[in-house]
């Protein structure tokens, strides 16, 4: 079976950034360099998604998540990894 | 006016001497002419200091009043005190009277020759002489009128530069004018847009090095850099009336200088308007400032108020010559420093999200931040700043 690929888009707009999306980037980059997820992941930043009040906003494979943090991002990604 | 006369100088005292024997003065006349004089008083210490200050300030006054150059020279020669030991008057000098259109009157007396640099070459200045008999000596001054073009530089220095290193076996006669010229040519060909400040600093530091870091005389260099005014546009914030978006885009496209776009929504408006890709630069992650984005046609694209407020902080407090961690705010600072005239196009839309009680205080009103920034740029950095609200 070919390896799956996940696209993660993280909002780095002012609001999400000050609510911690920068910490999520650090967190994920560390996990990625440790190969924590046994899967190919592309990480991309984006500008304000107009959902600031519910930020940080993260899009994983076209599914939008609100109020994301370093606490819940791992399980959100795991949702997309079929076992 | 789209030309700028950038003038800067750098000076080191003779080793262990507390007062400068060289004096450099620069003034701007009400009609925008720049007049500048470098005077080198004979000897060193207090006496030299008084001689050079006196000479430079007299010359500055004549030049500011646009007095005929020869008449100015003669008055100076007649008035200058005479050294009782050597029976010669003086302070040597180089004086410039530069009009905004580039026409420049020069007056020289016994300093190392004034250098005129254009397109990687030194140009010959055709000088006339004027002699005046004082009761002890015959003094000859050189004067000329030249026309500067964009990119031209005038470089003047005291003999502390040309005589640097004198007496050492490698440079028995000092650095000497031809070697100084070679050195200057090398610097400029390496960095064609080097600022007047950096060039004068560089020359003086090199001379100091030749004196093994203990200058045997005062070392002074002044540089005039005649160039096109560098203009910068900063577009920040969506317009209060969304129908004005095309206007903003048009302003962006028509502006010929460098452009900064600050703010997520703003950059999307511009990117959509000009049909350019907009991409967050993930290699630019820093803890307190969101990363920049990359967009064709813009020198810099940043997030909005967090970045602007940090820029204000840096311009107000940090020693900007020692910037280390280059985030989007520091990039913006560099663009500001490197420019003469800054045009802010400020959108007045209020960002709902920023009014949210969870937002940090510094995300307050854009207008207040921009005003503060404009004031610092005007007052502390002497930039020409214009603000337009949309
Ligand atoms: S900043 Fe992320 S949605 Fe607005």
Coordinates of C-alpha atoms and ligand atoms in Angstrom, one line a residue:
Chain A
X1 CA 0.0 0.0 0.0
X2 CA 1.3 3.4 -0.9
X3 CA 2.0 5.8 2.0
X4 CA -0.8 8.2 2.8
X5 CA -0.2 11.9 2.7
X6 CA -1.8 14.6 4.9
X7 CA -2.0 18.3 4.2
X8 CA -2.1 20.5 7.2
X9 CA -2.8 24.2 6.8
X10 CA -2.3 26.3 9.8
X11 CA -3.7 29.9 10.2
X12 CA -0.8 32.2 11.1
X13 CA -2.9 35.4 11.0
X14 CA -2.5 37.9 13.8
X15 CA -5.4 36.5 15.9
X16 CA -4.6 32.8 15.6
X17 CA -0.9 33.6 16.0
X18 CA -1.4 35.3 19.3
X19 CA -3.7 32.6 20.4
X20 CA -0.9 30.1 20.0
X21 CA -0.8 28.8 16.4
X22 CA 3.0 29.6 16.5
X23 CA 3.3 27.0 19.3
X24 CA 1.4 24.5 17.2
X25 CA 4.0 25.0 14.4
X26 CA 6.9 24.4 16.8
X27 CA 5.1 21.4 18.2
X28 CA 4.4 19.8 14.8
X29 CA 7.8 20.5 13.4
X30 CA 9.4 18.7 16.3
X31 CA 7.0 15.7 15.9
X32 CA 7.7 15.7 12.1
X33 CA 11.4 15.7 12.6
X34 CA 11.0 12.8 15.1
X35 CA 8.9 10.9 12.5
X36 CA 6.2 10.7 15.2
X37 CA 3.5 10.2 12.6
X38 CA 4.4 7.3 10.3
X39 CA 3.0 9.2 7.4
X40 CA 3.9 12.0 5.0
X41 CA 2.7 15.3 6.2
X42 CA 3.0 18.6 4.5
X43 CA 2.7 21.7 6.7
X44 CA 1.7 25.0 5.3
X45 CA 0.8 28.4 6.8
X46 CA -2.0 30.5 5.7
X47 CA -3.4 34.0 6.4
X48 CA -6.6 34.8 8.3
X49 CA -9.5 32.5 7.5
X50 CA -12.0 35.0 8.9
X51 CA -12.8 32.8 11.8
X52 CA -10.6 34.6 14.3
X53 CA -13.0 34.3 17.2
X54 CA -12.8 30.5 17.0
X55 CA -9.1 30.3 16.4
X56 CA -6.5 28.9 16.2
X57 CA -7.8 27.5 12.9
X58 CA -6.3 24.5 11.3
X59 CA -7.3 22.7 8.1
X60 CA -6.4 19.1 7.7
X61 CA -7.1 17.6 4.3
X62 CA -9.8 20.2 3.6
X63 CA -11.5 19.7 7.0
X64 CA -11.5 22.8 9.1
X65 CA -10.9 22.7 12.8
X66 CA -11.4 25.5 15.3
X67 CA -9.9 26.1 18.7
X68 CA -7.0 23.9 18.0
X69 CA -4.1 23.7 20.4
X70 CA -1.0 21.6 21.0
X71 CA -3.2 19.4 23.3
X72 CA -5.7 18.3 20.6
X73 CA -3.7 18.6 17.3
X74 CA -2.3 15.1 17.6
X75 CA -5.7 13.4 17.9
X76 CA -7.0 15.6 15.1
X77 CA -4.2 14.4 12.8
X78 CA -4.8 10.8 14.0
X79 CA -8.4 11.1 12.8
X80 CA -6.9 11.3 9.3
X81 CA -4.6 8.4 9.5
X82 CA -6.4 5.3 8.7
X83 CA -5.1 2.3 10.6
Chain B
X1 CA 11.7 66.8 -5.5
X2 CA 12.9 63.3 -6.4
X3 CA 16.5 63.7 -5.6
X4 CA 18.3 63.3 -2.3
X5 CA 21.6 64.8 -1.2
X6 CA 22.8 62.3 1.4
X7 CA 25.7 63.6 3.5
X8 CA 27.6 61.9 6.3
X9 CA 30.9 62.1 7.9
X10 CA 33.0 60.2 10.4
X11 CA 35.9 61.5 12.5
X12 CA 38.5 60.1 14.8
X13 CA 40.7 62.2 17.1
X14 CA 44.5 62.0 17.1
X15 CA 45.5 59.3 19.5
X16 CA 45.2 60.4 23.1
X17 CA 43.9 63.8 22.0
X18 CA 40.6 64.9 23.6
X19 CA 39.6 67.6 21.2
X20 CA 39.2 67.4 17.5
X21 CA 41.5 69.3 15.3
X22 CA 39.3 68.7 12.3
X23 CA 35.8 70.2 12.0
X24 CA 33.0 69.1 9.7
X25 CA 29.8 71.2 9.5
X26 CA 26.8 70.7 7.4
X27 CA 23.7 72.9 7.0
X28 CA 20.6 73.0 4.9
X29 CA 19.6 76.4 3.4
X30 CA 16.0 77.4 3.3
X31 CA 16.1 76.9 -0.5
X32 CA 17.1 73.2 0.1
X33 CA 20.8 73.8 -0.8
X34 CA 23.2 71.7 1.3
X35 CA 26.4 73.4 2.4
X36 CA 29.2 71.5 4.0
X37 CA 32.7 72.3 5.1
X38 CA 35.6 70.2 6.3
X39 CA 38.3 72.2 8.0
X40 CA 41.6 71.0 9.4
X41 CA 43.2 73.3 11.8
X42 CA 47.0 73.4 11.9
X43 CA 48.5 71.3 14.6
X44 CA 46.3 69.4 16.9
X45 CA 44.5 69.9 20.2
X46 CA 42.7 73.1 21.3
X47 CA 44.4 75.5 19.0
X48 CA 43.7 73.4 16.0
X49 CA 40.2 73.0 17.2
X50 CA 39.6 76.7 17.5
X51 CA 41.1 77.4 14.1
X52 CA 39.1 74.7 12.3
X53 CA 35.8 75.6 14.0
X54 CA 36.2 79.2 13.2
X55 CA 37.1 78.6 9.6
X56 CA 34.3 76.1 9.1
X57 CA 31.6 78.2 10.6
X58 CA 32.7 81.3 8.7
X59 CA 32.7 79.3 5.4
X60 CA 29.3 77.9 6.3
X61 CA 27.9 81.3 6.8
X62 CA 29.2 82.6 3.5
X63 CA 28.0 79.5 1.6
X64 CA 24.6 79.6 3.2
X65 CA 24.2 83.2 2.1
X66 CA 25.4 82.1 -1.3
X67 CA 28.2 84.6 -1.3
X68 CA 30.4 84.5 -4.4
X69 CA 32.9 81.7 -3.8
X70 CA 36.0 83.7 -4.5
X71 CA 34.9 86.5 -2.3
X72 CA 34.2 84.1 0.5
X73 CA 37.7 82.6 0.1
X74 CA 39.3 86.0 0.2
X75 CA 37.5 87.1 3.3
X76 CA 38.5 83.9 5.0
X77 CA 42.1 84.3 4.0
X78 CA 42.2 87.9 5.3
X79 CA 40.6 87.1 8.6
X80 CA 42.2 83.9 9.6
X81 CA 44.6 84.2 12.5
X82 CA 48.2 83.5 11.6
X83 CA 50.2 80.8 13.4
X84 CA 52.9 82.7 15.3
X85 CA 55.4 79.8 15.1
X86 CA 55.1 78.9 11.5
X87 CA 54.1 82.3 10.2
X88 CA 51.4 80.8 8.1
X89 CA 47.8 81.1 8.8
X90 CA 45.6 78.5 9.3
X91 CA 43.2 75.9 8.8
X92 CA 43.0 74.1 5.5
X93 CA 39.5 73.5 4.2
X94 CA 37.1 72.0 1.6
X95 CA 33.7 73.6 1.2
X96 CA 30.7 72.6 -0.9
X97 CA 27.6 74.4 -1.8
X98 CA 25.2 71.9 -3.4
X99 CA 21.9 72.8 -5.1
X100 CA 19.1 70.3 -5.2
X101 CA 19.5 70.1 -9.0
X102 CA 23.1 68.9 -8.5
X103 CA 24.9 72.1 -9.4
X104 CA 27.7 72.3 -6.9
X105 CA 30.2 75.0 -6.1
X106 CA 33.4 73.8 -4.5
X107 CA 36.2 75.7 -2.7
X108 CA 39.4 74.1 -1.6
X109 CA 42.4 75.2 0.3
X110 CA 45.3 72.8 0.9
X111 CA 43.3 69.8 2.0
X112 CA 43.8 66.6 0.0
X113 CA 42.0 67.0 -3.3
X114 CA 38.2 66.7 -3.4
X115 CA 37.2 63.5 -5.2
X116 CA 34.3 63.2 -7.6
X117 CA 33.1 59.7 -8.3
X118 CA 30.8 58.5 -11.0
X119 CA 30.2 55.1 -12.6
X120 CA 33.2 53.5 -11.1
X121 CA 35.6 56.3 -12.1
X122 CA 36.9 59.4 -10.6
X123 CA 36.1 62.5 -12.7
X124 CA 38.4 65.4 -13.2
X125 CA 37.2 68.6 -11.5
X126 CA 38.3 71.6 -13.6
X127 CA 39.4 74.1 -11.0
X128 CA 40.2 77.7 -11.2
X129 CA 42.6 79.4 -8.9
X130 CA 42.3 82.5 -6.9
X131 CA 45.3 84.0 -5.1
X132 CA 45.4 86.5 -2.4
X133 CA 48.4 88.2 -0.8
X134 CA 48.2 88.5 2.9
X135 CA 50.9 90.3 4.7
X136 CA 52.9 87.2 5.2
X137 CA 52.1 84.7 2.4
X138 CA 50.5 84.2 -0.8
X139 CA 47.5 81.9 -0.5
X140 CA 45.9 80.1 -3.4
X141 CA 42.4 78.6 -3.2
X142 CA 40.9 76.4 -5.8
X143 CA 37.3 76.8 -6.9
X144 CA 35.0 75.1 -9.4
X145 CA 31.4 74.6 -10.4
X146 CA 30.3 71.1 -11.3
X147 CA 27.0 69.4 -12.0
X148 CA 26.3 66.2 -10.1
X149 CA 24.3 63.4 -11.7
X150 CA 22.3 60.7 -9.9
X151 CA 24.7 58.2 -8.4
X152 CA 27.6 60.7 -8.1
X153 CA 29.6 61.0 -4.9
X154 CA 31.9 63.7 -3.6
X155 CA 34.4 62.5 -1.1
X156 CA 36.6 64.8 1.0
X157 CA 39.0 64.0 3.8
X158 CA 41.6 65.6 6.0
X159 CA 45.3 64.7 5.5
X160 CA 44.9 62.3 8.4
X161 CA 43.6 59.9 5.7
X162 CA 46.2 60.4 3.1
X163 CA 49.1 60.4 5.6
X164 CA 47.8 57.4 7.6
X165 CA 50.6 54.9 8.2
X166 CA 53.3 57.3 7.5
X167 CA 56.7 56.3 8.7
X168 CA 55.9 52.6 8.8
X169 CA 58.1 50.5 6.5
X170 CA 55.2 49.4 4.4
X171 CA 53.9 52.9 3.9
X172 CA 56.8 55.3 4.4
X173 CA 54.9 58.2 2.8
X174 CA 51.6 57.3 4.2
X175 CA 48.5 55.9 2.5
X176 CA 48.7 58.5 -0.3
X177 CA 45.9 59.8 -2.4
X178 CA 46.2 57.3 -5.3
X179 CA 46.0 54.4 -2.9
X180 CA 43.0 55.9 -1.1
X181 CA 41.3 56.3 -4.5
X182 CA 42.0 52.7 -5.4
X183 CA 40.6 51.7 -2.0
X184 CA 37.4 53.8 -2.5
X185 CA 36.9 52.4 -6.0
X186 CA 37.1 48.9 -4.7
X187 CA 34.6 49.5 -1.9
X188 CA 32.1 51.1 -4.3
X189 CA 32.4 48.5 -7.0
X190 CA 31.7 45.9 -4.3
X191 CA 28.7 47.7 -3.0
X192 CA 27.5 50.2 -5.6
X193 CA 24.8 51.8 -3.4
X194 CA 26.9 52.0 -0.2
X195 CA 25.5 54.9 1.9
X196 CA 27.5 58.1 2.6
X197 CA 27.6 57.0 6.3
X198 CA 29.1 53.6 5.6
X199 CA 31.6 54.8 3.0
X200 CA 33.0 57.6 5.2
X201 CA 33.2 55.2 8.2
X202 CA 34.9 52.6 6.1
X203 CA 37.6 55.0 4.8
X204 CA 38.3 56.4 8.3
X205 CA 38.5 53.0 9.9
X206 CA 40.9 51.8 7.2
X207 CA 43.1 54.9 7.8
X208 CA 43.1 54.1 11.5
X209 CA 44.2 50.6 10.8
X210 CA 47.1 51.9 8.8
X211 CA 48.1 54.0 11.8
X212 CA 48.0 50.7 13.7
X213 CA 44.9 51.9 15.5
X214 CA 46.6 54.9 17.1
X215 CA 45.8 57.8 14.7
X216 CA 48.8 60.1 14.3
X217 CA 46.6 62.9 13.4
X218 CA 42.9 63.6 13.3
X219 CA 41.2 61.5 10.7
X220 CA 38.0 62.8 9.0
X221 CA 36.1 61.8 5.9
X222 CA 32.9 63.2 4.6
X223 CA 30.9 61.8 1.7
X224 CA 28.1 63.4 -0.4
X225 CA 25.9 60.9 -2.2
X226 CA 23.7 62.5 -4.8
X227 CA 20.9 60.1 -5.7
X228 CA 17.3 59.5 -6.5
X229 CA 15.1 59.7 -3.5
X230 CA 14.2 56.3 -2.3
X231 CA 10.5 55.9 -1.8
X232 CA 8.6 53.3 0.1
X233 CA 4.9 52.7 0.2
X234 CA 3.2 50.9 3.1
X235 CA -0.3 49.7 2.6
X236 CA -2.0 48.5 5.8
X237 CA -5.5 47.7 6.7
X238 CA -8.6 47.1 4.5
X239 CA -10.3 50.3 3.3
X240 CA -13.3 51.5 5.5
X241 CA -15.4 51.3 2.4
X242 CA -14.8 48.0 0.6
X243 CA -15.6 49.7 -2.8
X244 CA -12.2 51.4 -2.3
X245 CA -10.3 48.1 -2.7
X246 CA -9.6 48.7 -6.4
X247 CA -8.2 52.1 -5.5
X248 CA -5.7 50.5 -3.1
X249 CA -4.7 47.9 -5.7
X250 CA -4.2 50.7 -8.2
X251 CA -2.0 52.7 -5.8
X252 CA 0.0 49.6 -5.2
X253 CA 0.5 49.0 -8.9
X254 CA 1.3 52.6 -9.8
X255 CA 3.9 53.2 -7.1
X256 CA 7.4 53.0 -8.5
X257 CA 9.3 52.6 -5.2
X258 CA 9.5 49.6 -2.9
X259 CA 6.2 48.4 -1.4
X260 CA 5.3 46.9 1.9
X261 CA 1.9 45.3 2.5
X262 CA 1.0 44.8 6.2
X263 CA -2.0 42.8 7.3
X264 CA -3.5 39.5 6.3
X265 CA -6.7 40.8 4.8
X266 CA -4.9 43.7 3.2
X267 CA -2.4 41.4 1.5
X268 CA -5.2 39.2 0.2
X269 CA -6.9 42.3 -1.3
X270 CA -3.7 43.3 -3.1
X271 CA -2.9 39.7 -4.2
X272 CA -6.4 39.2 -5.6
X273 CA -6.3 42.6 -7.2
X274 CA -3.0 42.1 -9.1
X275 CA -3.5 38.4 -9.6
X276 CA -0.5 37.3 -7.6
X277 CA 0.2 34.3 -5.5
X278 CA 0.4 34.9 -1.8
X279 CA 2.3 32.4 0.3
X280 CA 3.2 32.3 4.0
X281 CA 7.0 31.8 4.4
X282 CA 7.2 29.0 6.9
X283 CA 10.9 29.3 7.2
X284 CA 10.3 32.7 8.9
X285 CA 8.9 31.4 12.2
X286 CA 9.6 33.5 15.3
X287 CA 8.0 33.4 18.7
X288 CA 6.4 36.8 18.8
X289 CA 5.9 37.9 15.2
X290 CA 3.9 36.0 12.6
X291 CA 6.0 35.0 9.5
X292 CA 6.2 37.1 6.4
X293 CA 4.4 36.1 3.2
X294 CA 5.8 36.2 -0.2
X295 CA 4.1 38.0 -3.0
X296 CA 5.4 39.2 -6.4
X297 CA 5.8 43.0 -6.6
X298 CA 6.0 43.6 -2.8
X299 CA 9.4 44.0 -1.0
X300 CA 7.7 42.7 2.1
X301 CA 4.4 41.3 3.1
X302 CA 3.7 41.0 6.9
X303 CA 1.0 40.4 9.3
X304 CA -0.5 43.7 10.6
X305 CA -0.5 45.2 14.0
X306 CA 1.6 42.8 16.0
X307 CA 4.4 43.5 13.5
X308 CA 3.8 47.2 13.3
X309 CA 3.9 47.5 17.1
X310 CA 7.1 45.6 17.2
X311 CA 8.6 47.9 14.5
X312 CA 7.7 50.9 16.7
X313 CA 9.4 49.3 19.6
X314 CA 12.6 48.5 17.6
X315 CA 12.8 52.0 16.1
X316 CA 12.3 53.5 19.5
X317 CA 14.6 51.4 21.6
X318 CA 16.9 49.0 19.8
X319 CA 20.3 49.8 18.5
X320 CA 19.4 49.2 14.9
X321 CA 22.9 48.7 13.6
X322 CA 23.1 45.5 15.6
X323 CA 20.0 43.7 14.4
X324 CA 20.5 39.9 14.8
X325 CA 17.3 38.0 14.8
X326 CA 15.7 38.9 11.5
X327 CA 11.9 38.6 11.7
X328 CA 9.3 40.4 9.7
X329 CA 9.4 43.4 12.0
X330 CA 13.2 43.8 11.6
X331 CA 12.9 43.4 7.8
X332 CA 10.4 46.3 7.9
X333 CA 12.8 48.4 10.0
X334 CA 15.6 47.8 7.5
X335 CA 13.4 49.0 4.6
X336 CA 12.4 52.1 6.6
X337 CA 16.0 53.0 7.4
X338 CA 17.1 52.5 3.9
X339 CA 14.5 55.0 2.5
X340 CA 14.0 58.7 2.4
X341 CA 10.3 59.2 1.9
X342 CA 7.5 56.9 3.1
X343 CA 3.9 56.9 2.0
X344 CA 1.4 55.2 4.2
X345 CA -1.9 54.1 2.7
X346 CA -4.0 53.2 5.7
X347 CA -7.3 51.4 5.5
X348 CA -9.8 52.4 8.2
X349 CA -11.8 49.3 8.4
X350 CA -12.1 48.0 11.9
X351 CA -11.1 44.4 12.4
X352 CA -14.0 42.7 14.4
X353 CA -11.7 40.1 15.7
X354 CA -9.4 42.6 17.2
X355 CA -12.2 44.1 19.2
X356 CA -12.7 40.8 20.9
X357 CA -12.0 40.7 24.6
X358 CA -9.5 37.9 24.2
X359 CA -7.2 39.9 22.0
X360 CA -4.0 41.4 23.5
X361 CA -4.1 45.1 24.1
X362 CA -1.5 46.0 21.5
X363 CA -3.9 44.9 18.8
X364 CA -5.8 48.2 19.4
X365 CA -6.5 50.8 16.8
X366 CA -4.4 50.8 13.6
X367 CA -4.6 54.6 13.3
X368 CA -3.0 55.1 16.7
X369 CA -0.1 52.8 15.9
X370 CA 0.5 54.3 12.4
X371 CA 0.6 57.8 13.9
X372 CA 3.1 56.8 16.5
X373 CA 5.2 55.1 13.9
X374 CA 5.0 58.1 11.5
X375 CA 6.1 60.4 14.3
X376 CA 9.1 58.3 15.2
X377 CA 10.2 58.0 11.6
X378 CA 9.9 61.8 11.2
X379 CA 11.4 62.9 14.4
X380 CA 14.1 60.3 15.2
X381 CA 15.0 59.2 11.7
X382 CA 14.2 62.4 9.8
X383 CA 12.2 60.7 7.1
X384 CA 9.6 62.4 5.0
X385 CA 6.3 60.7 5.9
X386 CA 2.9 61.1 4.3
X387 CA -0.3 59.3 5.5
X388 CA -3.4 58.8 3.5
X389 CA -6.5 57.2 5.0
X390 CA -8.8 55.2 2.8
Ligands
LIG1 S1 -6.3 34.9 12.2 FE1 -6.8 32.9 12.0 S2 -8.8 33.0 11.4 FE2 -8.3 35.1 11.6

